[in-house]
Coordinates of C-alpha atoms in Angstrom, one line a residue:
M112 CA 129.2 91.7 95.8
G113 CA 126.2 90.8 93.5
I114 CA 122.9 92.2 94.5
T115 CA 124.4 94.1 97.4
A116 CA 126.4 96.2 95.0
D117 CA 123.4 96.7 92.7
I118 CA 121.3 98.0 95.6
A119 CA 124.1 100.3 96.7
I120 CA 124.3 101.7 93.1
I121 CA 120.5 102.2 92.9
I122 CA 120.3 103.9 96.3
V123 CA 123.1 106.3 95.5
A124 CA 121.8 107.0 92.0
A125 CA 118.3 107.6 93.4
L126 CA 119.7 110.0 95.9
M127 CA 121.4 112.0 93.2
G128 CA 118.2 111.9 91.0
G129 CA 116.0 112.9 94.0
L130 CA 118.3 115.8 94.9
I131 CA 118.2 117.1 91.3
A132 CA 114.4 116.7 91.1
Q133 CA 114.0 118.5 94.4
Q134 CA 116.3 121.3 93.2
L135 CA 114.2 121.7 90.1
K136 CA 111.0 121.5 92.2
Q137 CA 109.8 118.3 90.4
P138 CA 108.4 115.1 92.0
L139 CA 111.0 112.8 93.4
I140 CA 109.7 109.9 91.4
L141 CA 111.0 111.6 88.2
G142 CA 114.5 111.7 89.7
Y143 CA 114.2 108.0 90.6
I144 CA 113.1 107.0 87.1
L145 CA 115.9 109.0 85.4
A146 CA 118.4 107.5 87.9
G147 CA 117.2 104.1 86.6
V148 CA 117.8 105.1 83.0
V149 CA 121.4 106.2 84.0
V150 CA 122.3 102.9 85.8
G151 CA 120.3 100.7 83.4
P152 CA 121.9 98.3 80.9
Y153 CA 121.3 100.5 77.9
T154 CA 123.3 103.6 78.8
G155 CA 126.8 102.4 79.7
G156 CA 128.9 103.6 82.6
I157 CA 128.1 102.2 86.1
T158 CA 125.4 99.6 85.5
V159 CA 123.2 97.3 87.6
A160 CA 124.3 93.8 86.9
D161 CA 121.2 91.8 87.7
I162 CA 118.0 93.7 86.7
H163 CA 115.7 90.7 87.3
N164 CA 116.5 90.5 91.0
I165 CA 115.9 94.2 91.4
E166 CA 112.6 93.8 89.6
L167 CA 111.7 91.1 92.1
L168 CA 112.6 93.4 95.0
A169 CA 110.6 96.2 93.4
E170 CA 107.5 94.0 93.6
I171 CA 107.8 94.2 97.3
G172 CA 107.6 98.0 96.9
V173 CA 104.3 97.7 95.1
A174 CA 103.0 95.3 97.7
L175 CA 104.0 97.5 100.6
L176 CA 102.4 100.6 98.9
L177 CA 99.1 98.7 98.6
F178 CA 99.5 97.3 102.1
A179 CA 99.9 100.9 103.4
L180 CA 96.9 102.0 101.3
G181 CA 94.9 99.1 102.8
L182 CA 95.9 100.3 106.3
E183 CA 94.4 103.8 105.5
F184 CA 91.5 102.3 103.4
S185 CA 88.0 102.8 104.6
F186 CA 84.9 101.7 102.8
K187 CA 83.2 104.8 104.2
E188 CA 85.6 107.0 102.3
L189 CA 84.8 105.2 99.0
K190 CA 81.1 105.2 99.6
P191 CA 80.5 108.4 97.5
V192 CA 82.5 106.9 94.6
R193 CA 81.3 103.2 94.7
K194 CA 79.3 103.5 91.6
V195 CA 82.0 104.9 89.4
A196 CA 84.5 102.5 90.9
L197 CA 82.5 99.3 90.7
I198 CA 80.5 100.0 87.5
G199 CA 82.5 102.7 85.8
T200 CA 85.9 101.0 85.9
P201 CA 84.8 97.9 84.0
I202 CA 83.2 100.1 81.4
Q203 CA 86.4 102.2 81.2
M204 CA 88.5 99.1 80.7
I205 CA 86.2 97.7 77.9
L206 CA 86.2 101.1 76.2
T207 CA 90.0 101.4 76.5
I208 CA 90.6 97.9 75.2
A209 CA 88.4 98.7 72.2
Y210 CA 90.3 102.0 71.7
G211 CA 93.7 100.2 72.1
F212 CA 92.5 97.6 69.5
A213 CA 91.9 100.4 67.1
I214 CA 95.3 101.9 67.8
G215 CA 97.0 98.5 67.2
R216 CA 95.2 98.0 63.8
W217 CA 96.1 101.6 62.8
L218 CA 99.8 100.9 63.5
G219 CA 99.7 97.7 61.5
F220 CA 99.5 95.0 64.2
G221 CA 97.3 91.9 64.0
E222 CA 94.0 91.4 65.7
I223 CA 95.3 89.4 68.6
A224 CA 98.3 91.7 69.2
S225 CA 95.9 94.7 69.0
L226 CA 93.7 93.2 71.7
W227 CA 96.8 92.8 73.9
I228 CA 97.6 96.5 73.3
G229 CA 94.1 97.5 74.4
A230 CA 94.4 95.3 77.5
L231 CA 97.8 96.7 78.4
I232 CA 96.8 100.4 78.1
S233 CA 93.5 99.8 80.0
L234 CA 95.5 99.7 83.3
S235 CA 96.7 102.8 85.1
S236 CA 99.5 103.1 87.7
T237 CA 98.5 102.9 91.3
M238 CA 102.1 103.5 92.4
V239 CA 102.6 106.6 90.3
I240 CA 99.2 108.2 91.0
L241 CA 99.4 107.7 94.8
K242 CA 102.9 109.1 94.9
S243 CA 102.0 112.1 92.8
M244 CA 98.9 112.9 94.9
M245 CA 100.9 112.6 98.1
N246 CA 103.5 114.9 96.8
R247 CA 100.9 117.5 95.7
G248 CA 98.9 117.2 98.9
L249 CA 95.7 116.1 97.1
M250 CA 94.9 112.9 99.1
G251 CA 91.9 114.6 100.7
T252 CA 90.1 115.6 97.5
L253 CA 87.0 113.9 96.0
S254 CA 88.9 113.4 92.7
S255 CA 91.6 111.5 94.6
R256 CA 89.0 109.1 96.0
V257 CA 87.5 108.6 92.6
M258 CA 90.9 107.7 91.2
I259 CA 91.8 105.4 94.1
G260 CA 88.5 103.6 93.8
M261 CA 89.0 103.0 90.1
L262 CA 92.6 102.0 90.6
I263 CA 91.7 99.3 93.1
V264 CA 89.1 97.8 90.7
Q265 CA 91.7 97.9 87.9
D266 CA 94.2 96.1 90.1
L267 CA 91.7 93.4 90.8
A268 CA 91.0 93.0 87.1
V269 CA 94.6 92.1 86.4
I270 CA 94.0 88.4 87.3
P271 CA 91.2 87.8 84.9
L272 CA 93.2 89.5 82.2
I273 CA 96.2 87.3 82.9
I274 CA 94.0 84.2 82.6
M275 CA 91.9 85.3 79.6
L276 CA 94.4 87.0 77.2
P277 CA 96.6 83.9 76.5
Q278 CA 93.4 82.0 75.7
L279 CA 92.3 84.4 73.0
S280 CA 92.9 81.7 70.4
N281 CA 90.8 79.3 72.4
P282 CA 88.2 81.2 74.5
Q283 CA 86.4 78.2 75.8
A284 CA 89.5 76.9 77.5
G285 CA 89.9 80.1 79.4
L286 CA 86.4 80.2 80.9
P287 CA 86.9 77.4 83.4
A288 CA 90.2 79.0 84.6
L289 CA 88.5 82.3 85.0
G290 CA 85.7 80.8 87.1
W291 CA 88.2 78.9 89.2
A292 CA 90.2 82.1 89.8
A293 CA 86.9 83.9 90.9
L294 CA 86.2 81.1 93.4
K295 CA 89.7 81.3 94.8
A296 CA 89.5 85.0 95.2
A297 CA 86.1 84.7 97.0
G298 CA 87.4 81.9 99.2
F299 CA 90.5 83.9 100.0
L300 CA 88.5 87.0 101.0
I301 CA 86.3 84.9 103.3
L302 CA 89.3 83.3 104.9
M303 CA 91.0 86.7 105.4
I304 CA 87.9 88.1 107.1
I305 CA 87.9 85.2 109.6
V306 CA 91.7 85.4 110.2
G307 CA 91.6 89.1 110.3
T308 CA 88.9 89.4 112.9
R309 CA 90.0 86.6 115.1
V310 CA 93.7 85.7 114.6
I311 CA 95.5 88.9 113.6
P312 CA 94.1 91.1 116.5
R313 CA 95.2 88.5 119.1
L314 CA 98.6 88.2 117.5
M315 CA 99.1 92.0 117.5
S316 CA 98.0 92.2 121.1
Y317 CA 100.4 89.4 122.1
V318 CA 103.3 91.1 120.3
T319 CA 102.6 94.6 121.7
S320 CA 102.5 93.3 125.2
W321 CA 106.3 92.8 124.9
N322 CA 106.8 96.5 124.1
S323 CA 109.3 95.8 121.4
R324 CA 109.0 98.2 118.5
E325 CA 111.3 96.1 116.4
L326 CA 109.2 93.0 116.9
F327 CA 106.0 95.0 116.2
L328 CA 107.5 96.3 112.8
L329 CA 108.5 92.8 111.9
T330 CA 105.0 91.5 112.7
V331 CA 103.3 94.2 110.6
T332 CA 105.7 93.6 107.7
A333 CA 105.3 89.8 107.9
T334 CA 101.5 90.2 107.9
G335 CA 101.5 92.3 104.8
L336 CA 104.0 90.3 102.8
G337 CA 103.0 86.9 104.2
V338 CA 99.4 87.3 103.2
G339 CA 100.6 88.7 99.8
Y340 CA 102.7 85.6 99.3
A341 CA 99.8 83.4 100.3
T342 CA 97.6 84.9 97.5
Y343 CA 100.5 84.4 95.0
V344 CA 100.7 80.7 95.9
V345 CA 97.0 80.2 95.2
G346 CA 97.4 82.0 91.9
L347 CA 96.2 85.5 92.7
S348 CA 98.0 88.8 92.8
F349 CA 100.8 89.3 95.4
A350 CA 99.9 93.0 95.6
F351 CA 96.2 92.3 96.0
G352 CA 96.9 90.0 99.0
A353 CA 99.0 92.8 100.6
F354 CA 96.2 95.3 100.1
V355 CA 93.6 92.9 101.7
A356 CA 96.0 92.3 104.7
G357 CA 96.3 96.1 105.1
M358 CA 92.5 96.5 105.1
V359 CA 92.1 93.8 107.7
L360 CA 94.9 95.2 110.0
G361 CA 93.5 98.7 109.4
E362 CA 90.3 97.7 111.3
S363 CA 92.4 97.0 114.4
D364 CA 93.5 99.3 117.2
Y365 CA 97.1 99.1 115.9
S366 CA 96.5 100.6 112.4
H367 CA 98.0 104.0 113.2
Q368 CA 101.2 102.7 114.6
A369 CA 101.5 100.1 111.9
L370 CA 101.2 102.7 109.2
S371 CA 103.7 105.1 110.8
D372 CA 106.2 102.2 111.1
I373 CA 105.7 100.7 107.6
I374 CA 106.0 104.0 105.7
P375 CA 109.9 104.3 105.7
L376 CA 110.2 100.6 104.6
R377 CA 107.5 101.3 101.9
D378 CA 109.4 104.3 100.6
V379 CA 112.7 102.5 100.3
F380 CA 111.2 99.6 98.4
G381 CA 109.1 102.0 96.4
L382 CA 112.3 103.7 95.3
L383 CA 113.5 100.4 93.9
F384 CA 110.3 100.1 91.9
F385 CA 110.7 103.5 90.2
V386 CA 114.4 103.0 89.5
S387 CA 113.6 99.6 88.0
I388 CA 111.1 101.3 85.8
G389 CA 113.8 103.6 84.5
M390 CA 116.2 100.7 83.9
L391 CA 113.7 99.2 81.4
L392 CA 113.9 102.2 79.1
D393 CA 116.2 101.6 76.1
P394 CA 117.1 105.0 74.6
A395 CA 118.4 103.3 71.4
F396 CA 115.0 101.6 70.8
L397 CA 113.2 104.9 71.5
F398 CA 115.3 106.8 69.0
A399 CA 115.1 104.0 66.4
N400 CA 111.2 103.9 66.7
L401 CA 110.6 107.5 67.7
K402 CA 107.7 108.0 65.4
T403 CA 105.8 104.9 66.4
V404 CA 106.5 105.4 70.1
S405 CA 105.4 109.1 69.8
L406 CA 102.1 108.1 68.1
M407 CA 101.5 105.4 70.7
V408 CA 102.1 107.7 73.6
L409 CA 100.1 110.6 72.2
S410 CA 97.2 108.3 71.4
I411 CA 97.2 106.9 74.9
I412 CA 97.3 110.3 76.6
I413 CA 94.5 111.8 74.5
G414 CA 92.2 108.8 74.1
K415 CA 92.5 107.3 77.5
G416 CA 92.3 110.7 79.2
L417 CA 89.1 111.5 77.3
I418 CA 87.6 108.1 78.2
F419 CA 88.2 108.7 81.9
A420 CA 86.9 112.3 81.8
V421 CA 83.7 111.6 79.9
L422 CA 83.0 108.5 81.9
V423 CA 83.4 110.4 85.2
M424 CA 81.1 113.1 83.9
F425 CA 78.5 110.5 82.9
F426 CA 78.4 109.3 86.5
G427 CA 77.5 112.8 87.7
Y428 CA 80.9 114.2 88.8
G429 CA 81.4 117.8 87.7
N430 CA 83.6 120.8 88.6
V431 CA 87.3 120.0 88.2
I432 CA 86.9 116.2 88.9
P433 CA 86.6 115.0 85.2
L434 CA 89.7 117.0 84.3
A435 CA 91.7 115.8 87.3
V436 CA 90.8 112.2 86.7
G437 CA 91.5 112.4 82.9
L438 CA 94.8 114.1 83.4
G439 CA 95.7 111.8 86.3
L440 CA 94.8 108.2 85.1
F441 CA 95.9 108.5 81.4
Q442 CA 99.2 106.6 82.0
V443 CA 99.8 102.9 81.6
G444 CA 100.3 101.1 84.9
E445 CA 103.0 98.9 86.4
F446 CA 100.8 95.7 86.1
A447 CA 101.1 96.2 82.3
F448 CA 104.7 94.9 82.7
V449 CA 103.4 91.8 84.4
L450 CA 100.8 91.3 81.7
A451 CA 103.2 91.9 78.9
R452 CA 105.7 89.4 80.3
V453 CA 102.9 86.8 80.3
G454 CA 102.2 87.7 76.6
V455 CA 105.9 87.1 75.7
H456 CA 106.1 83.9 77.7
T457 CA 103.0 82.5 76.0
Q458 CA 104.2 83.8 72.6
S459 CA 101.0 85.8 72.3
I460 CA 102.9 89.0 71.5
S461 CA 106.3 89.6 69.8
N462 CA 109.4 91.0 71.4
E463 CA 109.0 94.1 69.2
L464 CA 105.5 94.8 70.6
F465 CA 106.8 94.1 74.1
S466 CA 109.6 96.7 73.7
L467 CA 107.1 99.2 72.2
M468 CA 104.6 98.9 75.0
L469 CA 107.3 98.9 77.7
T470 CA 108.8 102.1 76.3
A471 CA 105.4 103.8 76.0
T472 CA 104.5 102.8 79.5
V473 CA 107.6 104.2 81.0
I474 CA 107.2 107.5 79.1
T475 CA 103.6 107.9 80.2
M476 CA 104.7 107.3 83.8
I477 CA 107.4 110.0 83.5
L478 CA 104.9 112.4 82.0
T479 CA 102.2 111.9 84.7
P480 CA 103.5 114.4 87.3
F481 CA 103.7 117.1 84.6
I482 CA 100.4 116.4 82.9
S483 CA 98.4 115.9 86.1
G484 CA 99.9 119.1 87.4
L485 CA 98.2 121.0 84.5
T486 CA 94.8 120.4 86.1
A487 CA 94.5 123.7 88.0
P488 CA 95.9 125.9 85.2
L489 CA 93.7 124.3 82.5
Y490 CA 90.6 124.6 84.7
A491 CA 91.5 128.2 85.5
I492 CA 91.1 129.0 81.8
R493 CA 87.4 127.9 82.2
R494 CA 86.9 129.3 85.7
R495 CA 89.2 132.3 86.2
R496 CA 88.6 132.4 89.9
F497 CA 89.5 128.7 90.4
K498 CA 92.8 128.1 92.3
H499 CA 92.6 124.5 93.6
E500 CA 90.0 121.8 94.0
P501 CA 88.4 122.2 97.4
L502 CA 89.6 119.6 99.9
Q503 CA 87.3 117.6 102.1
T504 CA 86.4 119.5 105.2
M505 CA 84.1 118.4 108.0
N506 CA 82.2 120.2 110.7
V507 CA 83.7 123.6 109.6
P508 CA 81.4 126.5 110.5
Q509 CA 79.3 127.8 107.5
T510 CA 80.5 131.3 108.3
G511 CA 84.1 130.3 107.7
L512 CA 87.1 130.5 109.9
H513 CA 88.5 133.8 111.2
H514 CA 90.9 134.5 114.1
H515 CA 91.0 130.8 114.9
V516 CA 93.5 128.2 116.0
V517 CA 94.9 125.6 113.5
I518 CA 96.2 122.3 114.9
A519 CA 98.4 120.4 112.5
G520 CA 98.2 116.8 113.5
A521 CA 95.6 114.9 115.5
G522 CA 97.7 112.4 117.3
R523 CA 97.8 112.2 121.1
V524 CA 99.2 115.6 121.6
G525 CA 97.0 117.3 119.0
A526 CA 93.9 115.5 120.4
Y527 CA 94.6 116.8 123.9
V528 CA 94.9 120.3 122.6
A529 CA 91.7 120.0 120.6
D530 CA 89.8 118.7 123.7
V531 CA 90.9 121.7 125.8
L532 CA 90.1 124.2 123.1
K533 CA 86.7 122.6 122.5
N534 CA 85.8 122.8 126.2
L535 CA 86.9 126.4 126.3
K536 CA 84.8 127.1 123.2
V537 CA 87.8 128.4 121.3
T538 CA 87.3 128.3 117.5
F539 CA 89.8 125.9 115.9
V540 CA 90.3 123.5 113.0
V541 CA 92.4 120.3 112.9
I542 CA 94.4 119.2 109.9
E543 CA 94.9 115.4 109.6
L544 CA 96.0 113.0 106.9
D545 CA 95.4 109.7 108.6
S546 CA 91.9 108.6 107.5
R547 CA 91.4 106.6 110.8
Q548 CA 92.0 109.7 112.9
V549 CA 89.8 111.7 110.5
N550 CA 86.9 109.3 111.0
R551 CA 87.3 109.3 114.8
L552 CA 87.4 113.1 114.9
K553 CA 84.5 113.5 112.5
E554 CA 82.2 111.5 114.9
T555 CA 83.1 113.9 117.8
G556 CA 82.1 117.0 115.8
V557 CA 85.6 118.4 115.6
P558 CA 86.2 120.8 112.7
L559 CA 88.8 119.3 110.5
V560 CA 90.5 119.4 107.1
Y561 CA 91.5 116.0 105.5
G562 CA 95.0 116.5 104.0
D563 CA 98.7 117.0 104.4
A564 CA 99.5 120.1 106.5
S565 CA 102.8 120.5 104.7
Q566 CA 101.0 121.5 101.5
P567 CA 99.9 125.1 100.9
I568 CA 96.5 124.2 99.5
V569 CA 95.7 122.2 102.7
L570 CA 96.8 125.1 104.9
N571 CA 94.7 127.5 102.8
A572 CA 91.7 125.1 103.2
A573 CA 92.2 125.5 107.0
G574 CA 92.1 129.3 106.7
I575 CA 95.8 129.8 107.6
G576 CA 95.7 133.3 106.2
H577 CA 93.0 134.4 108.7
A578 CA 94.3 132.3 111.7
K579 CA 95.8 133.8 114.8
L580 CA 97.7 130.7 116.0
L581 CA 99.1 127.5 114.5
I582 CA 100.0 124.5 116.7
I583 CA 102.2 121.9 115.1
T584 CA 102.1 118.5 116.9
T585 CA 103.4 116.2 114.2
P586 CA 106.5 114.2 115.4
S587 CA 108.3 114.3 112.0
A588 CA 111.1 116.9 112.0
I589 CA 111.0 117.3 108.2
V590 CA 107.2 117.7 108.1
T591 CA 107.3 120.2 111.0
K592 CA 110.0 122.3 109.3
T593 CA 108.0 122.4 106.0
I594 CA 104.8 123.4 107.8
V595 CA 106.5 126.3 109.6
E596 CA 108.1 127.5 106.3
K597 CA 104.8 127.4 104.3
S598 CA 102.7 128.8 107.1
R599 CA 105.0 131.7 107.8
H600 CA 105.0 132.5 104.0
L601 CA 101.2 132.4 103.8
N602 CA 100.6 134.4 107.0
P603 CA 103.6 136.5 108.2
Q604 CA 101.7 137.7 111.3
L605 CA 100.7 134.2 112.5
K606 CA 101.9 133.0 115.9
I607 CA 103.4 129.4 115.6
V608 CA 103.9 126.9 118.4
A609 CA 105.8 123.9 117.2
R610 CA 106.9 120.5 118.6
A611 CA 110.5 119.5 118.4
E612 CA 112.5 116.4 119.3
N613 CA 115.8 118.0 120.3
I614 CA 117.6 121.3 120.8
E615 CA 119.0 121.3 117.2
Q616 CA 115.6 121.0 115.8
M617 CA 114.3 123.7 118.2
Q618 CA 116.9 126.1 116.9
I619 CA 116.1 125.4 113.3
L620 CA 112.4 126.0 113.9
R621 CA 113.0 129.2 115.7
K622 CA 115.1 130.5 112.8
L623 CA 112.3 129.6 110.4
G624 CA 109.8 131.7 112.3
A625 CA 108.3 129.5 115.1
N626 CA 107.4 131.7 118.0
E627 CA 107.5 129.0 120.6
V628 CA 109.1 125.5 120.3
I629 CA 108.3 122.8 122.8
Q630 CA 110.2 119.6 123.4
P631 CA 107.7 117.1 124.8
E632 CA 110.2 114.6 126.3
F633 CA 112.0 117.5 128.0
E634 CA 108.8 118.8 129.6
A635 CA 107.7 115.3 130.6
G636 CA 111.1 114.8 132.2
L637 CA 110.7 118.0 134.2
E638 CA 107.2 116.9 135.4
V639 CA 108.6 113.5 136.5
T640 CA 111.4 115.3 138.3
R641 CA 108.9 117.7 140.0
Q642 CA 106.8 114.8 141.2
T643 CA 109.9 113.0 142.5
L644 CA 111.1 116.0 144.5
L645 CA 107.6 116.4 146.0
S646 CA 107.7 112.8 147.1
L647 CA 111.0 113.6 148.8
N648 CA 109.3 116.4 150.8
I649 CA 111.4 119.2 149.2
A650 CA 109.7 122.6 149.5
P651 CA 107.5 123.5 146.5
A652 CA 109.3 126.9 146.2
D653 CA 112.6 125.2 145.9
I654 CA 111.2 122.8 143.3
K655 CA 109.8 125.6 141.2
R656 CA 113.1 127.5 141.4
F657 CA 115.0 124.4 140.3
T658 CA 112.7 123.6 137.3
D659 CA 112.7 127.2 136.2
Q660 CA 116.5 127.2 136.2
V661 CA 116.7 124.0 134.2
R662 CA 114.1 125.3 131.7
Q663 CA 115.9 128.6 131.4
E664 CA 119.3 126.9 130.8
S665 CA 117.8 124.6 128.1
Y666 CA 115.8 127.2 126.2
A667 CA 118.2 130.1 126.6
P668 CA 120.1 129.3 123.4
L669 CA 116.9 129.7 121.4
Y670 CA 116.2 133.3 122.6
G671 CA 119.7 134.7 122.9
N672 CA 119.9 137.7 125.2
N673 CA 116.1 138.4 125.2
P674 CA 115.3 139.2 128.8
E675 CA 111.7 137.9 128.4

């Protein structure tokens, strides 16, 4: 069956790895990477036949991740971190290259090979960091914005590195190529601004007029991957083009729907990426060169982490941010694989060095969730009262939140509820993860917390322990279930009103502790029915009796024999 069988093996293995990681309360990406080790070519048993094709599919995962990041990206969010991103990141890369050069010489490699080592370890992993922060609910923190800003600049720096490193033996030959690449990048950005402001909005408007969700998803995916391929054709990064496409589409009125539709596709292809990373790890090489690999990994973790932490402090960031950035960005990134392959292809580095760097990169990626998770405990040693880095909050009263309403989700339903509570002068706070919705609400003066409501630290930032009511409007069944569980644990006396999609979900949420569960489609259907019967001149009393009967029959299984 070829690649079809390979994908089936990977999906099943990733499911098993993900279930084990979930059971052990570890990030899912660790389960995916370990699944890759199991089905890789170096461990025997059931093995993926064509790793190269899987790696090519995994590149789509990287592109879709950056495309989704571009959809959520806002220059306003990065404004507080622009200096450390635009100025600090080049400094970090230069310092890390020098540090890597020293490591290479210490381990006995030549000067050119040592420069390659420095360049490879100067890059951090956008994919791993974003996934780790999402899993821990830290996307709303200032340290997350610092890391994202620096990661974006690192990703842009990959192209100059690909051009310059093979030319180390002849620097003058590489300068024209570097200048030409800069001109192409600038021309591409100008072209995308023109296309993005004039062509893409018209195309999206034309497609949405047909009310076909399938066609809308296809258009969104084609935009991201198509622009990415266009950048690849002109010699730039495929992932960079997808990110720019996401930024352009993110400025349109369709960004929220595009993001919600692309996320499942992004996660599936992202899974392929992490499994492909695991397949690159050769346990035999690791055990044969355990000392060298251990020294390399330990040197990267300590040295690179210190460079990031000190540099962030130099740019004026204090509190827990230097520690969070240092423990978050120490790993070697996925673009190091691309760079290392260029080195082997141009015979700039040996196969031995390639295997060493590849093994060290995979290990640092595996260690990232564990080491980045040490941020709070380590900082607590210094500040005993510290629990978590404060999340970004806006328009929250200085006196704090007490006996208030928490609204999880600021979509259409959540926005309606917020408007009513605001007019009634009821104290409330909104939790929202979508940066576009956050910017819209911030301008209206609505109190809000930027983060994932399924994470306890985000719920605590919204004052869930002192709230009297929680309204969950998110459409995702899994997210809603998690929010109910965490909220009930944090505040046993809290009243919870949740949204459900069907009777089965309503029953589950009731068992988990939701006081009231609403099915929007059911209530909308009743209202349409009521209006229909009124148009047919049926008596209002009869209509009310009918709707009450239907509602009672539908909701009765949730409440058992409770006469209320």
